[in-house]
């Protein structure tokens, strides 16, 4: 299979899970650490980490270690043109989905200093 097809399939598979789509929608709003994403979605740490790894391998998100924190953010799309295209479209998609609206509404109360004990 050609690289272009592999890249496309990787992005499509990464976005085929509702929790991963929700993670991307949250990261459109702000940079988040694992514990903040866990709190927002009500997932366990290992499940959250697995989802983040899939999104990162697809070129949809990236992370940066800053002191004690590992901060996740949306990727710039440079690694995968399909990721770039879908991230651009996903900014406008699902904004009125009830699950996405509920997550976004909770985001201001999710504070890493309190949740993660940092």
mmCIF file of C-alpha atoms in Angstrom, residues 6 11 21 23 30 43 52 59 67 69-70 85 95 107 113 116:
data_model
loop_
_atom_site.group_PDB
_atom_site.id
_atom_site.type_symbol
_atom_site.label_atom_id
_atom_site.label_comp_id
_atom_site.label_asym_id
_atom_site.label_seq_id
_atom_site.Cartn_x
_atom_site.Cartn_y
_atom_site.Cartn_z
ATOM 1 C CA UNK A 6 -1.645 4.544 4.598
ATOM 2 C CA UNK A 11 -6.471 9.507 9.897
ATOM 3 C CA UNK A 21 -13.349 12.997 17.971
ATOM 4 C CA UNK A 23 -10.617 14.878 22.224
ATOM 5 C CA UNK A 30 -7.122 24.862 24.338
ATOM 6 C CA UNK A 43 -12.076 7.840 30.894
ATOM 7 C CA UNK A 52 -4.008 10.114 22.403
ATOM 8 C CA UNK A 59 -0.716 13.350 12.738
ATOM 9 C CA UNK A 67 8.114 20.559 33.320
ATOM 10 C CA UNK A 69 3.111 18.503 32.284
ATOM 11 C CA UNK A 70 2.687 16.770 28.950
ATOM 12 C CA UNK A 85 -7.683 18.834 5.785
ATOM 13 C CA UNK A 95 -20.264 22.214 16.974
ATOM 14 C CA UNK A 107 -14.118 22.942 29.917
ATOM 15 C CA UNK A 113 -3.905 22.401 39.164
ATOM 16 C CA UNK A 116 -3.728 16.611 38.619
#
